[in-house]
Amino acid sequence: MHAIRVASAALLGVTALTFTAPLAAASVADENNVTPFGFSVQPSTIVAGGQVSLLLNRDDGRCKGIATVSSGVFDTVTLRAGQSSARTAVDVDARAGAVYEVTFRCDGVSGHTGLTIGSGRSDNPTVVQVPAQRGVNAGVGGTVDGFDPKEIGLGTALVAGSIGVAWYLARRHDAADDS
């Protein structure tokens, strides 16, 4: 009996570690993108051929020198000391639906962010249509008008049945220990 409890506890511990490993890996990946200066690309979704603003926060004095901004979707932009923004055009052959990495470098430190290419026309860059990503078909998420009595009854029956089975097995197990 003691071995079963130890094995169950060990299995529960391994399961908990398994579910926390992706979170730990994600936090390490985010730590690699921490910079002493702030940066952004505005807008973060643009059509091919559109213009984006590259913004660098120099207010706190943590990026004093020349900064460069590079990406596979536009030419490298150089921001002189004291300059905190620039505009650049996205390549007209950028693939709609793709996310391109934009890297900001200043004083030997670099950080990156994503730039999503939407579908639309470059002559009207304010109208951006982000293509569907073929994600899961999640349904309406409980926003249906009213309650469905059949589903509520079925859910109640499943919960009551599982509680009943657990109670029966626990009582049967206790009776076997008493004999």
mmCIF file of C-alpha atoms in Angstrom:
data_model
loop_
_atom_site.group_PDB
_atom_site.id
_atom_site.type_symbol
_atom_site.label_atom_id
_atom_site.label_comp_id
_atom_site.label_asym_id
_atom_site.label_seq_id
_atom_site.Cartn_x
_atom_site.Cartn_y
_atom_site.Cartn_z
ATOM 1 C CA MET A 1 0.000 0.000 0.000
ATOM 2 C CA HIS A 2 2.868 2.364 0.845
ATOM 3 C CA ALA A 3 4.513 1.728 -2.559
ATOM 4 C CA ILE A 4 1.336 2.746 -4.380
ATOM 5 C CA ARG A 5 1.185 6.042 -2.500
ATOM 6 C CA VAL A 6 4.860 6.773 -3.199
ATOM 7 C CA ALA A 7 4.459 5.910 -6.893
ATOM 8 C CA SER A 8 1.363 8.112 -7.149
ATOM 9 C CA ALA A 9 3.150 11.037 -5.509
ATOM 10 C CA ALA A 10 6.171 10.590 -7.786
ATOM 11 C CA LEU A 11 3.961 10.452 -10.870
ATOM 12 C CA LEU A 12 2.108 13.575 -9.764
ATOM 13 C CA GLY A 13 5.432 15.384 -9.218
ATOM 14 C CA VAL A 14 6.778 14.390 -12.638
ATOM 15 C CA THR A 15 3.529 15.515 -14.262
ATOM 16 C CA ALA A 16 3.728 18.888 -12.523
ATOM 17 C CA LEU A 17 7.333 19.336 -13.671
ATOM 18 C CA THR A 18 6.375 18.403 -17.217
ATOM 19 C CA PHE A 19 3.724 21.102 -17.339
ATOM 20 C CA THR A 20 5.994 23.780 -15.875
ATOM 21 C CA ALA A 21 8.952 23.137 -18.198
ATOM 22 C CA PRO A 22 7.474 25.060 -21.170
ATOM 23 C CA LEU A 23 6.819 28.053 -18.891
ATOM 24 C CA ALA A 24 10.426 28.036 -17.688
ATOM 25 C CA ALA A 25 11.720 27.829 -21.262
ATOM 26 C CA ALA A 26 9.475 30.720 -22.300
ATOM 27 C CA SER A 27 10.725 32.917 -19.475
ATOM 28 C CA VAL A 28 14.353 32.187 -20.448
ATOM 29 C CA ALA A 29 13.563 33.114 -24.059
ATOM 30 C CA ASP A 30 12.016 36.406 -22.893
ATOM 31 C CA GLU A 31 15.067 37.196 -20.733
ATOM 32 C CA ASN A 32 17.239 37.070 -23.864
ATOM 33 C CA ASN A 33 15.184 39.960 -25.318
ATOM 34 C CA VAL A 34 15.490 42.313 -22.331
ATOM 35 C CA THR A 35 17.246 45.562 -23.202
ATOM 36 C CA PRO A 36 18.031 48.631 -21.111
ATOM 37 C CA PHE A 37 16.233 50.745 -23.729
ATOM 38 C CA GLY A 38 12.688 50.534 -25.086
ATOM 39 C CA PHE A 39 11.849 50.004 -28.742
ATOM 40 C CA SER A 40 8.858 49.316 -30.982
ATOM 41 C CA VAL A 41 7.624 49.140 -34.557
ATOM 42 C CA GLN A 42 4.415 51.033 -35.350
ATOM 43 C CA PRO A 43 2.146 49.690 -36.676
ATOM 44 C CA SER A 44 3.007 46.106 -35.789
ATOM 45 C CA THR A 45 0.931 44.859 -38.762
ATOM 46 C CA ILE A 46 1.409 46.454 -42.181
ATOM 47 C CA VAL A 47 0.832 45.603 -45.834
ATOM 48 C CA ALA A 48 3.742 44.971 -48.195
ATOM 49 C CA GLY A 49 5.000 48.307 -49.523
ATOM 50 C CA GLY A 50 3.628 50.247 -46.537
ATOM 51 C CA GLN A 51 5.624 52.488 -44.192
ATOM 52 C CA VAL A 52 6.463 51.717 -40.563
ATOM 53 C CA SER A 53 7.849 53.907 -37.790
ATOM 54 C CA LEU A 54 10.836 52.574 -35.874
ATOM 55 C CA LEU A 55 10.759 53.995 -32.343
ATOM 56 C CA LEU A 56 13.644 53.949 -29.876
ATOM 57 C CA ASN A 57 13.294 55.224 -26.302
ATOM 58 C CA ARG A 58 16.345 57.378 -25.545
ATOM 59 C CA ASP A 59 14.691 59.377 -22.737
ATOM 60 C CA ASP A 60 16.410 57.460 -19.948
ATOM 61 C CA GLY A 61 19.887 57.797 -21.488
ATOM 62 C CA ARG A 62 20.489 54.067 -21.798
ATOM 63 C CA CYS A 63 21.000 54.194 -25.552
ATOM 64 C CA LYS A 64 23.462 57.011 -26.172
ATOM 65 C CA GLY A 65 25.275 56.036 -29.348
ATOM 66 C CA ILE A 66 24.337 55.124 -32.879
ATOM 67 C CA ALA A 67 21.525 52.588 -33.150
ATOM 68 C CA THR A 68 20.742 50.307 -36.056
ATOM 69 C CA VAL A 69 17.449 48.653 -36.912
ATOM 70 C CA SER A 70 17.520 45.696 -39.276
ATOM 71 C CA SER A 71 15.068 43.186 -40.696
ATOM 72 C CA GLY A 72 14.695 40.877 -43.640
ATOM 73 C CA VAL A 73 11.756 42.954 -44.846
ATOM 74 C CA PHE A 74 13.425 46.400 -45.105
ATOM 75 C CA ASP A 75 16.893 47.928 -45.481
ATOM 76 C CA THR A 76 18.960 48.550 -42.351
ATOM 77 C CA VAL A 77 18.129 51.910 -40.776
ATOM 78 C CA THR A 78 20.676 53.908 -38.746
ATOM 79 C CA LEU A 79 19.519 56.221 -35.974
ATOM 80 C CA ARG A 80 22.127 58.859 -35.081
ATOM 81 C CA ALA A 81 22.821 59.736 -31.444
ATOM 82 C CA GLY A 82 19.846 61.717 -30.158
ATOM 83 C CA GLN A 83 17.523 60.501 -32.941
ATOM 84 C CA SER A 84 14.656 58.435 -31.515
ATOM 85 C CA SER A 85 12.569 57.552 -34.576
ATOM 86 C CA ALA A 86 12.715 56.874 -38.281
ATOM 87 C CA ARG A 87 10.350 55.750 -41.016
ATOM 88 C CA THR A 88 11.078 53.079 -43.580
ATOM 89 C CA ALA A 89 9.206 51.262 -46.324
ATOM 90 C CA VAL A 90 8.469 47.554 -46.130
ATOM 91 C CA ASP A 91 9.568 45.585 -49.189
ATOM 92 C CA VAL A 92 6.794 45.192 -51.765
ATOM 93 C CA ASP A 93 7.597 41.479 -52.102
ATOM 94 C CA ALA A 94 7.026 40.749 -48.379
ATOM 95 C CA ARG A 95 4.876 37.649 -47.971
ATOM 96 C CA ALA A 96 1.373 38.280 -46.583
ATOM 97 C CA GLY A 97 0.804 36.484 -43.292
ATOM 98 C CA ALA A 98 4.509 36.253 -42.465
ATOM 99 C CA VAL A 99 6.018 37.616 -39.257
ATOM 100 C CA TYR A 100 9.448 39.168 -39.778
ATOM 101 C CA GLU A 101 11.905 39.780 -36.935
ATOM 102 C CA VAL A 102 13.016 43.383 -36.456
ATOM 103 C CA THR A 103 16.266 43.793 -34.465
ATOM 104 C CA PHE A 104 17.247 46.981 -32.638
ATOM 105 C CA ARG A 105 20.961 47.357 -31.712
ATOM 106 C CA CYS A 106 22.436 50.104 -29.543
ATOM 107 C CA ASP A 107 25.606 50.307 -27.426
ATOM 108 C CA GLY A 108 26.382 46.611 -27.920
ATOM 109 C CA VAL A 109 22.912 45.441 -26.801
ATOM 110 C CA SER A 110 20.235 44.083 -29.115
ATOM 111 C CA GLY A 111 16.552 43.230 -28.847
ATOM 112 C CA HIS A 112 13.955 42.117 -31.329
ATOM 113 C CA THR A 113 10.236 42.313 -32.015
ATOM 114 C CA GLY A 114 7.917 40.989 -34.726
ATOM 115 C CA LEU A 115 6.434 42.759 -37.737
ATOM 116 C CA THR A 116 3.402 41.037 -39.278
ATOM 117 C CA ILE A 117 2.644 41.463 -42.960
ATOM 118 C CA GLY A 118 -1.072 41.668 -43.667
ATOM 119 C CA SER A 119 -2.838 41.355 -46.988
ATOM 120 C CA GLY A 120 -4.230 44.460 -48.622
ATOM 121 C CA ARG A 121 -3.158 47.259 -50.921
ATOM 122 C CA SER A 122 -0.051 49.362 -50.379
ATOM 123 C CA ASP A 123 -1.847 52.403 -51.883
ATOM 124 C CA ASN A 124 -4.104 52.386 -48.781
ATOM 125 C CA PRO A 125 -1.944 51.094 -45.923
ATOM 126 C CA THR A 126 -4.556 51.996 -43.309
ATOM 127 C CA VAL A 127 -6.709 49.077 -44.492
ATOM 128 C CA VAL A 128 -4.880 45.961 -43.362
ATOM 129 C CA GLN A 129 -6.441 42.558 -43.545
ATOM 130 C CA VAL A 130 -4.624 39.976 -41.468
ATOM 131 C CA PRO A 131 -5.001 36.571 -43.145
ATOM 132 C CA ALA A 132 -6.598 33.730 -41.214
ATOM 133 C CA GLN A 133 -4.051 31.521 -39.487
ATOM 134 C CA ARG A 134 -5.979 28.245 -39.810
ATOM 135 C CA GLY A 135 -6.225 27.910 -36.054
ATOM 136 C CA VAL A 136 -8.520 25.661 -34.094
ATOM 137 C CA ASN A 137 -12.244 25.856 -34.589
ATOM 138 C CA ALA A 138 -13.037 26.802 -31.007
ATOM 139 C CA GLY A 139 -16.741 27.425 -31.364
ATOM 140 C CA VAL A 140 -18.603 30.240 -29.694
ATOM 141 C CA GLY A 141 -17.241 29.738 -26.186
ATOM 142 C CA GLY A 142 -20.519 29.792 -24.292
ATOM 143 C CA THR A 143 -21.945 32.897 -25.925
ATOM 144 C CA VAL A 144 -24.978 31.056 -27.264
ATOM 145 C CA ASP A 145 -28.362 32.544 -26.346
ATOM 146 C CA GLY A 146 -29.665 30.824 -23.210
ATOM 147 C CA PHE A 147 -28.888 27.428 -21.733
ATOM 148 C CA ASP A 148 -29.421 24.064 -23.370
ATOM 149 C CA PRO A 149 -31.258 21.831 -20.849
ATOM 150 C CA LYS A 150 -29.929 18.655 -22.491
ATOM 151 C CA GLU A 151 -26.304 19.728 -22.091
ATOM 152 C CA ILE A 152 -26.857 20.860 -18.514
ATOM 153 C CA GLY A 153 -28.534 17.542 -17.669
ATOM 154 C CA LEU A 154 -25.786 15.535 -19.334
ATOM 155 C CA GLY A 155 -23.076 17.491 -17.500
ATOM 156 C CA THR A 156 -24.848 17.039 -14.170
ATOM 157 C CA ALA A 157 -25.253 13.305 -14.818
ATOM 158 C CA LEU A 158 -21.546 12.930 -15.664
ATOM 159 C CA VAL A 159 -20.435 14.756 -12.523
ATOM 160 C CA ALA A 160 -22.860 12.820 -10.305
ATOM 161 C CA GLY A 161 -21.839 9.530 -11.938
ATOM 162 C CA SER A 162 -18.124 10.136 -11.428
ATOM 163 C CA ILE A 163 -18.696 11.061 -7.772
ATOM 164 C CA GLY A 164 -20.819 7.939 -7.330
ATOM 165 C CA VAL A 165 -18.211 5.670 -8.893
ATOM 166 C CA ALA A 166 -15.456 7.201 -6.760
ATOM 167 C CA TRP A 167 -17.554 6.707 -3.601
ATOM 168 C CA TYR A 168 -18.373 3.097 -4.565
ATOM 169 C CA LEU A 169 -14.734 2.224 -5.250
ATOM 170 C CA ALA A 170 -13.593 3.841 -2.010
ATOM 171 C CA ARG A 171 -16.216 1.920 0.008
ATOM 172 C CA ARG A 172 -15.401 -1.356 -1.755
ATOM 173 C CA HIS A 173 -11.693 -0.797 -1.109
ATOM 174 C CA ASP A 174 -12.361 -0.130 2.615
ATOM 175 C CA ALA A 175 -14.434 -3.314 2.857
ATOM 176 C CA ALA A 176 -11.577 -5.330 1.328
ATOM 177 C CA ASP A 177 -9.105 -3.890 3.871
ATOM 178 C CA ASP A 178 -11.404 -4.829 6.797
ATOM 179 C CA SER A 179 -11.514 -8.530 5.842
#
